[in-house]
Amino acid sequence: MGTIRKRRNKNTIRYQAVVRLKNHPTISKTFHRKSHANQWIKEKEIQIENGVLNNSTASSKQTLANVLTRYLEEITPRKKSPEIETIKIKRLMTEPVAKIQFSNLKPEHIIEFRNNRLKNVSGGTTLKDLSLLSHAIEIGIKEWGLHLSRNPVRQIKKPKQNPPRDRRLKTGEEDCILLACNASQNPYFKSLVILAIETAMRRGELLSLEWENINLDSRIAYLPTTKNGESRTVPLSTRAIEILNNIPVHISGKVFPISETALRGQWRRTIKKAGIKNLKLHDLRHEATSRFFEKRLNIMEVLAIREHKDLKIFKRYTHLKAEDLAFKPG
């Protein structure tokens, strides 16, 4: 039996034709016109009934690598950080599991992949890989009509999540980092690092920040879209305002016209030059939040700045310095 699903992507409407018949893999194809989708369904149903289209069709012979390739072309570009996901998918496509026929994927294939990854990377990184694999498989089954009875990633035991990081800047490290930033040929990099420390904004939020959403007089930066899918307004400190006043305005309208890949590479080189170990760019968000509390902002004020709904999250972000608390009045 054939069905048609109406798909809307931004301003484009497409029609996904899906054909399901007993003892045959589900097949599907997307069209710009509904009439074309209907015609395709009729043709496929006739082919199946006449024995022309059977279980040996091309769709049932696809490997996981084929599915990942299509996912990279159709799904990844819609995401917030397509550059990073592209790198991840291309690496996944080199794994032995990618050579397995999609319809033959079993939990043991995923278990072998998981165990091999855990030999080289952390549990958290392995979890992200498994999540990406799972979503690609799910899309293949539900959206592209590929034959697989169950998603094997959902059937295996997931590795434990890494303990939350609580890395803060040690005495003198900020000065070392900013000094090393001076060696960067990118005129925006040092300013981005300082703004990260001052605002607790995420990497993606800083890279997507636009001048039209900054009000220097009101000392605020508006983030229309954040990781949680909601907008928020971030207050700007005196130091942040000073930095923004001295940043060259780029024709793109972005405050920091840097790609995510370039930023990661620049951070690695800077930390190495500064002689600092075990410090990630995201740790600056933790540092900024802890400083908010040291400035005696209350939990609700910091909650508004950081965009967190769960108060439990602050257990990992409020590692205040004992020597500062010792001299707190009261």
Coordinates of C-alpha atoms in Angstrom, one line a residue:
M1 CA 0.0 0.0 0.0
G2 CA 1.4 3.4 -0.9
T3 CA 1.2 6.6 1.1
I4 CA 2.3 10.2 0.6
R5 CA 3.8 12.4 3.3
K6 CA 3.9 16.1 2.9
R7 CA 7.4 17.5 3.9
R8 CA 8.1 21.1 4.6
N9 CA 11.7 22.4 4.6
K10 CA 11.8 26.2 5.2
N11 CA 9.8 27.5 2.2
T12 CA 10.0 24.3 0.1
I13 CA 7.2 21.7 0.1
R14 CA 8.0 18.2 -1.0
Y15 CA 6.1 14.9 -1.1
Q16 CA 7.6 11.6 0.1
A17 CA 6.1 8.6 -1.6
V18 CA 6.3 5.4 0.6
V19 CA 5.4 1.9 -0.6
R20 CA 4.9 -0.9 1.9
L21 CA 3.9 -4.4 0.9
K22 CA 4.1 -7.6 2.8
N23 CA 7.3 -9.6 2.4
H24 CA 9.0 -6.6 0.7
P25 CA 11.3 -3.9 2.1
T26 CA 9.7 -0.5 2.4
I27 CA 10.8 1.9 -0.4
S28 CA 10.4 5.6 -0.7
K29 CA 11.3 8.6 -2.9
T30 CA 10.7 12.3 -2.6
F31 CA 9.1 14.5 -5.3
H32 CA 8.4 18.2 -5.8
R33 CA 4.9 17.4 -7.1
K34 CA 2.2 15.3 -5.5
S35 CA 1.1 13.9 -8.8
H36 CA 4.6 12.6 -9.5
A37 CA 4.6 10.9 -6.1
N38 CA 1.3 9.2 -6.9
Q39 CA 2.6 8.0 -10.3
W40 CA 5.7 6.6 -8.7
I41 CA 3.7 4.7 -6.2
K42 CA 1.5 3.1 -8.9
E43 CA 4.6 2.1 -10.9
K44 CA 6.3 0.5 -7.9
E45 CA 3.2 -1.4 -6.8
I46 CA 2.8 -2.8 -10.3
Q47 CA 6.5 -3.8 -10.4
I48 CA 6.3 -5.6 -7.1
E49 CA 3.1 -7.4 -8.1
N50 CA 4.8 -8.5 -11.4
G51 CA 7.9 -9.7 -9.6
V52 CA 10.1 -7.1 -11.3
L53 CA 10.9 -5.3 -8.0
N54 CA 11.9 -7.7 -5.2
N55 CA 14.1 -8.0 -2.1
S56 CA 17.2 -7.7 -4.2
T57 CA 16.6 -4.1 -5.1
A58 CA 19.4 -1.5 -4.9
S59 CA 17.8 0.0 -1.7
S60 CA 18.2 -3.3 0.2
K61 CA 21.8 -3.7 -0.8
Q62 CA 23.0 -0.4 0.6
T63 CA 25.8 -0.3 3.1
L64 CA 25.8 1.8 6.2
A65 CA 28.4 3.9 4.4
N66 CA 25.9 4.6 1.7
V67 CA 23.4 5.7 4.3
L68 CA 25.9 7.9 6.0
T69 CA 26.8 9.5 2.7
R70 CA 23.1 10.4 2.0
Y71 CA 22.8 11.6 5.6
L72 CA 25.8 13.9 5.1
E73 CA 24.2 15.3 1.9
E74 CA 20.6 15.8 3.1
I75 CA 20.5 16.0 6.9
T76 CA 23.9 17.4 8.1
P77 CA 23.5 20.8 6.2
R78 CA 20.4 21.6 8.2
K79 CA 22.3 21.4 11.6
K80 CA 23.9 24.2 13.5
S81 CA 27.5 22.9 13.2
P82 CA 27.6 21.1 9.8
E83 CA 31.4 21.4 9.5
I84 CA 32.2 19.5 12.6
E85 CA 29.6 16.8 11.9
T86 CA 30.9 16.4 8.4
I87 CA 34.3 15.5 9.9
K88 CA 32.7 13.0 12.2
I89 CA 30.7 11.3 9.5
K90 CA 33.6 11.0 7.2
R91 CA 35.6 9.4 9.9
L92 CA 32.7 7.0 10.7
M93 CA 32.6 6.0 7.0
T94 CA 36.2 4.6 7.4
E95 CA 35.1 2.2 10.2
P96 CA 34.6 -1.5 9.5
V97 CA 31.0 -1.2 10.6
A98 CA 30.3 1.2 7.6
K99 CA 31.0 -1.7 5.2
I100 CA 28.1 -3.8 6.6
Q101 CA 25.0 -4.0 4.4
F102 CA 22.4 -1.8 6.0
S103 CA 19.7 -4.5 6.2
N104 CA 22.2 -6.9 7.9
L105 CA 23.2 -4.5 10.7
K106 CA 23.1 -6.3 14.1
P107 CA 23.9 -5.3 17.7
E108 CA 27.2 -7.3 17.5
H109 CA 28.4 -5.0 14.8
I110 CA 27.7 -1.9 16.9
I111 CA 29.2 -3.5 20.0
E112 CA 32.4 -4.2 18.1
F113 CA 32.5 -0.5 16.9
R114 CA 31.8 0.7 20.5
N115 CA 34.6 -1.4 22.0
N116 CA 37.1 -0.4 19.4
R117 CA 36.3 3.3 19.9
L118 CA 36.6 3.0 23.7
K119 CA 40.2 1.9 23.2
N120 CA 41.1 5.2 21.7
V121 CA 38.6 7.9 22.9
S122 CA 36.6 8.7 26.0
G123 CA 33.1 7.3 26.8
G124 CA 31.6 10.7 26.1
T125 CA 33.1 10.8 22.5
T126 CA 32.0 7.3 21.9
L127 CA 28.5 8.2 23.0
K128 CA 28.3 11.0 20.5
D129 CA 29.5 8.7 17.8
L130 CA 26.8 6.2 18.7
S131 CA 24.1 8.9 18.8
L132 CA 25.1 10.1 15.3
L133 CA 25.0 6.5 14.0
S134 CA 21.7 5.9 15.7
H135 CA 20.1 9.0 14.1
A136 CA 21.4 8.1 10.6
I137 CA 20.0 4.6 11.0
E138 CA 16.7 5.9 12.3
I139 CA 16.4 8.3 9.3
G140 CA 17.2 5.4 6.9
I141 CA 14.4 3.3 8.4
K142 CA 11.7 5.9 8.9
E143 CA 12.4 8.5 6.2
W144 CA 14.1 6.7 3.4
G145 CA 12.2 3.4 3.6
L146 CA 15.3 1.2 4.1
H147 CA 14.7 -2.3 5.4
L148 CA 15.9 -3.0 9.0
S149 CA 13.6 -4.4 11.6
R150 CA 15.2 -2.6 14.6
N151 CA 17.8 0.0 15.2
P152 CA 20.8 -2.0 16.6
V153 CA 22.3 1.0 18.4
R154 CA 19.2 1.1 20.6
Q155 CA 19.8 -2.5 21.6
I156 CA 23.3 -2.2 23.1
K157 CA 24.7 -1.0 26.4
K158 CA 26.0 2.6 26.1
P159 CA 29.4 3.5 27.7
K160 CA 29.3 5.6 30.8
Q161 CA 29.4 9.4 30.5
N162 CA 32.6 11.2 31.4
P163 CA 32.7 12.9 34.8
P164 CA 31.7 16.6 34.4
R165 CA 34.7 18.9 33.9
D166 CA 35.3 21.4 36.6
R167 CA 38.5 22.9 35.2
R168 CA 39.1 26.6 36.1
L169 CA 41.9 28.9 35.1
K170 CA 44.8 28.8 37.5
T171 CA 46.7 31.9 38.6
G172 CA 48.5 33.4 35.7
E173 CA 46.9 31.2 33.0
E174 CA 44.6 33.9 31.7
D175 CA 47.6 36.3 31.1
C176 CA 49.5 33.5 29.4
I177 CA 46.6 32.6 27.1
L178 CA 46.0 36.2 26.1
L179 CA 49.7 36.7 25.5
A180 CA 49.8 33.7 23.2
C181 CA 46.6 35.0 21.5
N182 CA 48.7 37.9 20.2
A183 CA 50.6 35.5 18.0
S184 CA 47.4 34.7 16.1
Q185 CA 47.1 36.2 12.7
N186 CA 43.3 36.3 13.1
P187 CA 42.3 39.8 14.4
Y188 CA 39.1 38.4 16.0
F189 CA 40.5 35.4 18.0
K190 CA 41.8 37.2 21.1
S191 CA 38.6 39.2 21.4
L192 CA 36.5 36.1 21.2
V193 CA 38.5 34.4 24.0
I194 CA 38.0 37.5 26.3
L195 CA 34.3 37.7 25.5
A196 CA 33.9 34.0 26.3
I197 CA 35.4 34.6 29.8
E198 CA 33.2 37.7 30.3
T199 CA 29.9 36.4 29.1
A200 CA 29.8 32.5 29.5
M201 CA 28.6 32.2 26.0
R202 CA 29.0 28.9 24.2
R203 CA 31.4 28.6 21.2
G204 CA 28.5 28.4 18.8
E205 CA 26.8 31.4 20.3
L206 CA 29.9 33.5 19.9
L207 CA 30.4 32.4 16.3
S208 CA 26.8 33.2 15.4
L209 CA 26.7 36.5 17.2
E210 CA 25.8 39.4 14.9
W211 CA 26.3 43.1 15.3
E212 CA 22.6 43.8 14.7
N213 CA 21.8 41.9 17.9
I214 CA 24.2 43.9 20.0
N215 CA 23.2 47.1 21.8
L216 CA 26.3 48.8 23.3
D217 CA 24.3 51.6 24.9
S218 CA 22.1 49.1 26.8
R219 CA 25.1 46.8 27.3
I220 CA 23.3 43.6 26.1
A221 CA 23.7 41.0 23.4
Y222 CA 20.7 39.2 22.0
L223 CA 21.0 35.5 21.0
P224 CA 17.9 34.6 18.9
T225 CA 18.7 30.9 18.8
T226 CA 20.7 28.9 21.4
K227 CA 21.5 25.3 22.1
N228 CA 18.2 24.8 23.9
G229 CA 16.3 26.3 21.0
E230 CA 15.3 29.4 22.9
S231 CA 16.4 33.0 22.7
R232 CA 18.1 34.9 25.5
T233 CA 19.7 38.2 26.3
V234 CA 23.3 38.3 27.7
P235 CA 24.5 41.3 29.8
L236 CA 27.8 42.8 28.7
S237 CA 30.4 43.8 31.3
T238 CA 32.6 46.9 31.1
R239 CA 35.5 44.8 29.8
A240 CA 33.2 43.1 27.2
I241 CA 32.0 46.5 26.0
E242 CA 35.6 47.7 25.7
I243 CA 36.5 44.7 23.6
L244 CA 33.5 45.1 21.3
N245 CA 34.3 48.7 20.7
N246 CA 37.7 47.8 19.3
I247 CA 36.7 44.9 17.1
P248 CA 36.8 45.6 13.3
V249 CA 33.4 45.3 11.8
H250 CA 33.2 42.5 9.2
I251 CA 31.2 42.8 6.0
S252 CA 29.3 39.6 6.9
G253 CA 27.7 41.3 9.9
K254 CA 29.1 38.7 12.2
V255 CA 31.1 39.8 15.3
F256 CA 33.5 36.9 14.9
P257 CA 33.8 35.8 11.3
I258 CA 35.6 32.6 12.1
S259 CA 34.7 29.0 11.2
E260 CA 34.3 26.5 13.9
T261 CA 37.1 24.3 12.5
A262 CA 39.5 27.3 12.3
L263 CA 38.6 28.2 15.9
R264 CA 39.3 24.8 17.2
G265 CA 42.7 24.7 15.5
Q266 CA 43.6 28.2 16.7
W267 CA 42.7 27.3 20.3
R268 CA 44.9 24.2 20.2
R269 CA 47.9 26.2 18.9
T270 CA 47.4 28.9 21.4
I271 CA 47.1 26.6 24.4
K272 CA 50.3 24.8 23.3
K273 CA 52.1 28.1 22.8
A274 CA 51.0 29.2 26.3
G275 CA 52.3 26.0 27.8
I276 CA 48.9 25.1 29.3
K277 CA 47.5 21.6 29.5
N278 CA 44.0 20.1 29.9
L279 CA 42.1 23.3 29.1
K280 CA 39.3 23.4 26.5
L281 CA 37.7 26.4 25.1
H282 CA 34.4 25.3 26.7
D283 CA 36.1 25.5 30.1
L284 CA 36.0 29.3 29.8
R285 CA 32.2 29.0 30.1
H286 CA 32.7 27.3 33.4
E287 CA 35.2 29.9 34.5
A288 CA 32.9 32.7 33.6
T289 CA 30.0 31.2 35.5
S290 CA 32.1 30.7 38.6
R291 CA 33.3 34.3 38.4
F292 CA 29.6 35.5 38.3
F293 CA 29.1 33.8 41.7
E294 CA 32.3 35.3 43.0
K295 CA 30.9 38.7 42.0
R296 CA 28.0 37.8 44.3
L297 CA 25.3 37.4 41.6
N298 CA 22.5 35.2 42.9
I299 CA 21.5 31.9 41.4
M300 CA 18.6 33.3 39.4
E301 CA 20.7 36.0 37.9
V302 CA 23.3 33.5 36.8
L303 CA 20.5 31.2 35.6
A304 CA 19.2 33.9 33.3
I305 CA 22.7 34.6 31.9
R306 CA 23.6 31.0 31.3
E307 CA 20.2 29.7 30.0
H308 CA 19.8 26.7 32.3
K309 CA 16.4 25.6 33.6
D310 CA 17.7 23.0 36.1
L311 CA 19.4 24.3 39.2
K312 CA 21.2 21.0 39.6
I313 CA 23.5 22.0 36.7
F314 CA 25.2 24.6 39.0
K315 CA 26.8 21.9 41.1
R316 CA 29.4 21.5 38.3
Y317 CA 29.8 25.2 37.5
T318 CA 30.1 26.8 40.9
H319 CA 33.4 25.5 42.2
L320 CA 34.3 28.7 44.1
K321 CA 37.7 29.3 45.4
A322 CA 37.9 28.5 49.1
E323 CA 40.2 31.5 49.9
D324 CA 37.6 33.9 48.4
L325 CA 34.8 32.4 50.4
A326 CA 36.8 32.6 53.6
F327 CA 36.8 36.3 53.5
K328 CA 33.2 36.8 52.5
P329 CA 31.3 39.0 55.0
G330 CA 28.7 37.6 57.3

